[in-house]
Amino acid sequence: MYILAIETSCDETSISVLNETNVLSNTVSSSSNLFEETGGVVPEVASRKQLEYIIPVLQKSLDTAGVSMEQIDLIGVTVGPGLMGSLLVGVSFAKCLSAIYNKPVVPVNHLIGHIYSGFVTNYLGEKINNDIQFPIVGLLVSGGHTDLVLIKNHKEIVYLGGKRDDAGGEAFDKVARILGLSNYLGGPLISKQAEGFNKNLAKGLHLPRPLINSDDFEFSFSGLKTAVLKVSKDYDVSEISYEFEQSVVDVLLQKTQKACDVYKPKTVIVCGGVSANTRLRDTFKSHFEKKVVFPLLALCTDNAAMIGCATYYYKDNATKDLDKFNADPSLSLQNL
Ligand code: KG4
Ligand code: ZN
């Protein structure tokens, strides 16, 4: 079964071809470099770029996979959440391909796509042997979301809790801006600074771990960002980066462990852009050992391969009725 998946929820234009859950191509074209100057995505600019990129990205993905549009069995597309203009580019393109080639479409929630990044079984020829068993506790930490879910099976996802204010990735980005590291996407730069921190030169900075002991599955990172702002002149950038990163990791780990205490999952999946963070990966792996599954690094940040993998598991939702689905920027993991 060949799947063509389309992801355009933010500033990436990505198209992937899969054979079931085996990824044959995953082309990602990003306009994020344009937003360093503006300090954030300008939605109209992002969607105009997506209009420009989408046909070459499709061509490249089909060519790399060696698959033609006629051979595709199913089209999967991100319908939300995300930026309206960006989602519209992908959804309209999927509808257009469906009408021209007479193919059914599976509408996919971007956040569910992130969860399914852990279910990919082969990536461009590299075999992935993730041992995933239900029930699963899923932690999704991205630029827009921080959510804990219980995945009982492929059809039942229960929302446990999420962010009250800034998402985990958003906190990384805002702290990077405070520290003068980056104006837009700062996660990897904070991580690099933290890696370079020399503990022998530590001045002993301690940042708060917001809501770490609260009796729920909620997260709040905006106070942590303010705490960084207050000390930003008094400590070295590498010490602040190290302590900030540790604070985020401590909170995410403790809340995930709390979900495990209550729901006793067989597997823990951590996904979304922040799951690319080395300290987060190392800390979770040493704590949960074989129980924790991380997506490949290439599948942590936004990409169409994860949407294709979700398309495979949600193939029962396939439709040729193009009025049945539309771009919906406000989709979430609540009320699925
Ligand atoms: O999942 P994603 O690509 O987009 C959304 O759906 O939001 O996540 C992007 C977020 C950004 O906030 C970025 O700074 C963060 O993921 N990120 C990281 C790392 N790589 C990306 N945060 C911490 N450490 C990283 N290595
Ligand atoms: Zn995402």
Coordinates of C-alpha atoms and ligand atoms in Angstrom, one line a residue:
M1 CA 0.0 0.0 0.0
Y2 CA 1.6 3.3 -1.2
I3 CA 0.8 6.4 0.9
L4 CA 1.5 10.0 -0.1
A5 CA 1.5 12.3 2.9
I6 CA 1.4 16.1 3.0
E7 CA 2.4 18.3 6.0
T8 CA 2.1 22.1 5.8
S9 CA 0.9 23.1 9.3
C10 CA 3.5 25.8 10.1
D11 CA 6.6 26.9 8.1
E12 CA 7.6 23.5 6.6
T13 CA 6.4 22.1 3.3
S14 CA 6.8 18.4 3.5
I15 CA 5.7 15.4 1.4
S16 CA 6.6 11.8 2.0
V17 CA 5.9 8.5 0.2
L18 CA 5.5 5.4 2.3
N19 CA 4.9 1.8 1.7
E20 CA 2.6 1.2 4.7
T21 CA 4.9 2.3 7.6
N22 CA 8.1 2.1 5.6
V23 CA 9.3 5.6 4.6
L24 CA 10.6 5.7 1.0
S25 CA 11.1 9.5 0.8
N26 CA 10.6 12.4 3.2
T27 CA 11.2 15.8 1.6
V28 CA 11.1 18.8 4.0
S29 CA 11.5 22.3 2.7
S30 CA 11.4 25.0 5.4
S31 CA 11.1 28.8 5.3
S32 CA 12.2 29.2 8.9
N33 CA 15.4 31.0 7.9
L34 CA 13.1 33.9 6.8
F35 CA 11.7 34.4 10.3
E36 CA 15.0 34.9 12.2
E37 CA 14.7 38.6 11.3
T38 CA 11.0 38.9 12.3
G39 CA 11.4 36.9 15.4
G40 CA 8.6 34.5 14.6
V41 CA 6.6 33.2 11.7
V42 CA 4.7 35.7 9.5
P43 CA 1.8 33.5 8.5
E44 CA 1.2 35.1 5.0
V45 CA 4.9 34.7 4.1
A46 CA 5.0 31.1 5.3
S47 CA 1.9 30.1 3.2
R48 CA 3.1 32.0 0.1
K49 CA 6.4 30.1 0.3
Q50 CA 4.5 26.8 0.7
L51 CA 2.6 27.6 -2.5
E52 CA 5.9 28.0 -4.2
Y53 CA 7.5 24.9 -2.8
I54 CA 4.7 22.3 -2.8
I55 CA 4.9 21.1 -6.4
P56 CA 8.8 20.7 -6.5
V57 CA 8.6 19.0 -3.1
L58 CA 6.0 16.6 -4.5
Q59 CA 8.1 15.9 -7.5
K60 CA 11.2 15.3 -5.4
S61 CA 9.4 12.9 -3.0
L62 CA 7.9 10.8 -5.8
D63 CA 11.2 10.7 -7.7
T64 CA 13.2 9.7 -4.6
A65 CA 10.7 6.9 -3.8
G66 CA 10.5 5.8 -7.4
V67 CA 6.7 5.8 -7.2
S68 CA 4.2 7.6 -9.5
M69 CA 1.0 9.3 -8.5
E70 CA -1.0 6.5 -10.3
Q71 CA 0.6 4.0 -7.9
I72 CA -0.5 5.9 -4.8
D73 CA -3.3 4.1 -2.9
L74 CA -4.0 6.7 -0.2
I75 CA -3.3 10.4 0.4
G76 CA -2.9 11.6 4.0
V77 CA -2.9 15.3 4.9
T78 CA -2.5 17.4 8.1
V79 CA -5.8 19.2 8.6
G80 CA -4.8 20.9 11.9
P81 CA -3.8 22.3 14.3
G82 CA -1.6 25.0 12.7
L83 CA -1.7 28.2 10.8
M84 CA -4.9 28.7 8.7
G85 CA -3.1 29.8 5.5
S86 CA -0.5 27.1 5.7
L87 CA -3.0 24.3 6.4
L88 CA -5.1 25.5 3.5
V89 CA -2.2 25.0 1.1
G90 CA -1.8 21.4 2.1
V91 CA -5.4 20.5 2.4
S92 CA -6.3 22.2 -1.0
F93 CA -3.4 20.4 -2.6
A94 CA -4.5 17.0 -1.2
K95 CA -8.1 17.7 -2.5
C96 CA -6.7 18.6 -5.8
L97 CA -4.6 15.5 -6.1
S98 CA -7.5 13.4 -4.9
A99 CA -9.9 14.8 -7.6
I100 CA -7.3 14.5 -10.4
Y101 CA -6.1 11.0 -9.6
N102 CA -9.3 9.6 -8.0
K103 CA -7.5 8.7 -4.7
P104 CA -9.1 8.7 -1.2
V105 CA -7.8 11.0 1.5
V106 CA -7.2 10.5 5.2
P107 CA -7.4 13.8 7.2
V108 CA -4.8 13.7 10.0
N109 CA -4.5 15.6 13.2
H110 CA -0.9 17.0 13.3
L111 CA -0.5 16.0 17.0
I112 CA -1.5 12.4 16.3
G113 CA 1.0 12.5 13.5
H114 CA 3.8 13.4 16.0
I115 CA 2.8 10.4 18.1
Y116 CA 3.0 8.1 15.1
S117 CA 6.5 9.2 14.3
G118 CA 7.4 6.5 16.8
F119 CA 5.6 3.8 14.7
V120 CA 7.7 4.2 11.6
T121 CA 9.3 0.8 10.9
N122 CA 11.8 1.7 8.2
Y123 CA 13.3 5.1 7.3
L124 CA 14.9 5.5 3.9
G125 CA 16.3 1.9 4.1
E126 CA 17.2 2.1 7.9
K127 CA 15.3 -0.5 9.9
I128 CA 13.7 0.7 13.1
N129 CA 12.9 -1.9 15.8
N130 CA 10.8 0.0 18.3
D131 CA 9.1 -2.3 20.7
I132 CA 5.8 -0.5 21.2
Q133 CA 3.0 -2.1 23.3
F134 CA -0.3 -0.7 24.4
P135 CA -1.2 0.9 26.7
I136 CA 1.2 3.8 25.9
V137 CA 1.8 7.0 27.7
G138 CA 2.6 9.7 25.1
L139 CA 4.4 12.9 25.9
L140 CA 4.3 15.5 23.0
V141 CA 6.5 18.5 23.4
S142 CA 6.7 20.9 20.4
G143 CA 6.8 24.6 19.6
G144 CA 3.0 24.9 20.1
H145 CA 2.1 22.0 22.4
T146 CA 3.0 20.1 25.6
D147 CA 0.5 17.3 26.1
L148 CA 0.4 14.0 28.0
V149 CA -2.0 11.4 26.6
L150 CA -2.9 7.8 27.3
I151 CA -3.0 5.7 24.1
K152 CA -5.1 2.7 24.9
N153 CA -5.1 1.4 21.3
H154 CA -5.0 2.9 17.8
K155 CA -8.5 4.2 18.2
E156 CA -8.6 5.4 21.7
I157 CA -6.4 8.3 22.8
V158 CA -7.3 9.9 26.2
Y159 CA -6.0 13.4 27.0
L160 CA -4.4 13.6 30.4
G161 CA -3.3 17.2 30.6
G162 CA -1.2 19.8 28.9
K163 CA 0.2 23.3 28.9
R164 CA -1.4 26.2 30.7
D165 CA 0.7 28.8 28.9
D166 CA 4.0 28.5 26.9
A167 CA 4.7 25.2 25.3
G168 CA 8.0 23.4 26.0
G169 CA 9.5 24.4 22.6
E170 CA 8.2 27.9 22.9
A171 CA 10.0 28.3 26.2
F172 CA 13.3 27.1 24.6
D173 CA 12.7 29.6 21.8
K174 CA 11.9 32.5 24.1
V175 CA 14.8 31.8 26.4
A176 CA 17.1 31.6 23.4
R177 CA 15.9 35.1 22.5
I178 CA 16.5 36.5 26.0
L179 CA 20.0 35.0 25.9
G180 CA 20.7 36.5 22.5
L181 CA 21.2 33.1 20.9
S182 CA 18.5 33.2 18.3
N183 CA 15.5 35.3 17.3
Y184 CA 13.3 32.4 16.3
L185 CA 14.0 28.7 16.7
G186 CA 16.4 28.4 19.7
G187 CA 16.0 24.8 21.1
P188 CA 19.2 23.4 19.5
L189 CA 21.2 26.5 20.4
I190 CA 20.3 26.3 24.0
S191 CA 21.2 22.6 23.9
K192 CA 24.6 23.4 22.4
Q193 CA 25.3 26.1 25.1
A194 CA 24.3 23.7 27.8
E195 CA 26.6 21.0 26.5
G196 CA 29.5 23.5 26.7
F197 CA 28.8 24.4 30.3
N198 CA 31.8 23.8 32.6
K199 CA 30.5 22.8 36.0
N200 CA 33.7 23.8 37.7
L201 CA 32.9 27.4 36.8
A202 CA 29.3 27.2 38.1
K203 CA 28.0 30.0 40.2
G204 CA 25.2 27.8 41.5
L205 CA 22.1 29.1 39.6
H206 CA 18.9 27.4 40.5
L207 CA 15.8 28.0 38.5
P208 CA 12.2 26.9 39.5
R209 CA 10.6 23.6 38.3
P210 CA 7.1 24.9 37.7
L211 CA 4.2 22.7 38.7
I212 CA 6.6 19.8 39.2
N213 CA 4.7 18.5 42.3
S214 CA 1.2 19.6 41.3
D215 CA -1.5 16.9 41.5
D216 CA -2.4 16.9 37.8
F217 CA -0.8 16.6 34.4
E218 CA -0.5 20.3 33.6
F219 CA 2.5 22.2 32.6
S220 CA 3.5 25.9 32.9
F221 CA 6.7 27.2 31.4
S222 CA 6.1 30.9 31.2
G223 CA 7.2 31.6 34.8
L224 CA 10.5 29.8 34.1
K225 CA 11.1 32.1 31.1
T226 CA 10.5 35.1 33.4
A227 CA 12.9 33.6 35.9
V228 CA 15.6 33.4 33.2
L229 CA 14.9 37.0 32.3
K230 CA 15.6 38.1 35.9
V231 CA 19.0 36.4 36.1
S232 CA 20.1 36.8 32.5
K233 CA 22.7 39.5 33.3
D234 CA 24.1 37.7 36.4
Y235 CA 25.1 34.3 35.0
D236 CA 27.0 33.0 32.1
V237 CA 24.8 32.0 29.0
S238 CA 26.0 28.4 29.2
E239 CA 25.1 28.1 32.9
I240 CA 21.6 29.5 32.3
S241 CA 21.1 27.3 29.3
Y242 CA 22.2 24.2 31.3
E243 CA 19.9 25.0 34.3
F244 CA 17.0 26.0 32.1
E245 CA 17.3 22.8 30.1
Q246 CA 17.5 20.7 33.3
S247 CA 14.4 22.4 34.7
V248 CA 12.4 21.6 31.6
V249 CA 13.7 18.0 31.6
D250 CA 13.0 17.5 35.3
V251 CA 9.4 18.7 35.0
L252 CA 8.7 16.6 31.9
L253 CA 10.2 13.5 33.5
Q254 CA 8.4 13.8 36.8
K255 CA 5.0 14.4 35.1
T256 CA 5.5 11.5 32.7
Q257 CA 6.5 9.2 35.7
K258 CA 3.3 10.4 37.5
A259 CA 1.3 9.3 34.4
C260 CA 3.0 6.0 34.5
D261 CA 2.3 5.5 38.2
V262 CA -1.4 6.0 37.5
Y263 CA -1.9 4.3 34.1
K264 CA 0.9 1.6 34.2
P265 CA 1.7 1.8 30.5
K266 CA 3.9 -0.8 28.7
T267 CA 5.5 1.8 26.5
V268 CA 6.3 5.6 26.8
I269 CA 6.5 7.5 23.6
V270 CA 8.2 11.0 23.6
C271 CA 7.7 13.1 20.5
G272 CA 7.5 16.6 19.0
G273 CA 10.4 19.0 18.2
V274 CA 11.8 19.0 21.8
S275 CA 12.1 15.2 21.7
A276 CA 15.2 15.9 19.6
N277 CA 16.9 17.3 22.7
T278 CA 19.9 15.1 23.7
R279 CA 19.6 15.6 27.5
L280 CA 15.9 14.9 27.4
R281 CA 16.6 11.7 25.4
D282 CA 19.4 10.6 27.7
T283 CA 17.6 11.3 30.9
F284 CA 14.4 9.5 29.8
K285 CA 16.3 6.5 28.5
S286 CA 18.3 6.1 31.7
H287 CA 15.1 6.5 33.8
F288 CA 12.6 4.4 31.7
E289 CA 15.2 2.1 30.0
K290 CA 13.7 0.0 27.3
K291 CA 10.2 1.2 28.0
V292 CA 10.7 4.6 26.3
V293 CA 10.6 5.1 22.6
F294 CA 11.9 8.2 20.8
P295 CA 11.4 8.9 17.1
L296 CA 14.4 9.1 14.9
L297 CA 15.9 12.6 15.0
A298 CA 14.7 13.3 11.5
L299 CA 11.2 12.6 12.6
C300 CA 11.1 14.7 15.7
T301 CA 10.4 18.1 14.1
D302 CA 7.6 18.6 11.6
N303 CA 7.7 16.2 8.6
A304 CA 5.2 14.4 6.4
A305 CA 6.5 10.9 7.1
M306 CA 4.9 10.9 10.6
I307 CA 1.6 12.0 8.9
G308 CA 2.0 9.1 6.5
C309 CA 2.5 6.7 9.3
A310 CA -0.7 8.0 11.1
T311 CA -2.5 7.7 7.7
Y312 CA -1.7 4.0 7.6
Y313 CA -3.2 3.4 11.0
Y314 CA -6.2 5.6 10.3
K315 CA -6.9 4.3 6.8
D316 CA -10.5 3.5 7.9
N317 CA -11.1 7.3 7.8
A318 CA -10.3 7.5 4.1
T319 CA -12.8 9.4 2.0
K320 CA -13.3 10.6 -1.6
D321 CA -15.9 13.0 -0.4
L322 CA -13.9 16.2 -0.4
D323 CA -16.5 18.2 1.5
K324 CA -16.0 15.9 4.5
F325 CA -12.8 17.5 5.7
N326 CA -11.3 21.0 5.9
A327 CA -8.4 22.8 7.5
D328 CA -9.1 23.3 11.2
P329 CA -6.4 25.4 13.0
S330 CA -8.0 24.7 16.4
L331 CA -7.8 20.9 16.5
S332 CA -6.2 19.5 19.6
L333 CA -5.8 16.1 21.4
Q334 CA -8.8 16.9 23.7
N335 CA -12.2 15.8 22.6
L336 CA -10.8 13.5 19.9
Ligands
KG4_1 O1 7.3 19.8 16.4 P1 8.0 21.0 15.9 O2 8.9 20.9 14.7 O3 6.9 22.1 15.5 C1 5.7 22.2 16.1 O4 4.8 21.4 15.8 O5 5.6 23.1 17.0 O6 8.8 21.7 17.1 C2 9.6 22.8 17.0 C3 10.1 23.1 18.4 C4 10.8 24.5 18.4 O7 10.3 25.2 19.5 C5 12.3 24.1 18.6 O8 13.0 25.1 19.2 C6 12.2 22.8 19.4 O9 11.1 22.2 18.8 N1 13.4 22.0 19.3 C7 14.2 21.7 20.3 C8 15.3 21.0 19.7 N2 15.1 20.9 18.4 C9 13.9 21.5 18.1 N3 14.2 22.1 21.6 C10 15.1 21.6 22.4 N4 16.2 20.9 22.0 C11 16.3 20.6 20.7 N5 17.4 19.9 20.2
ZN2 ZN 4.7 19.7 15.1

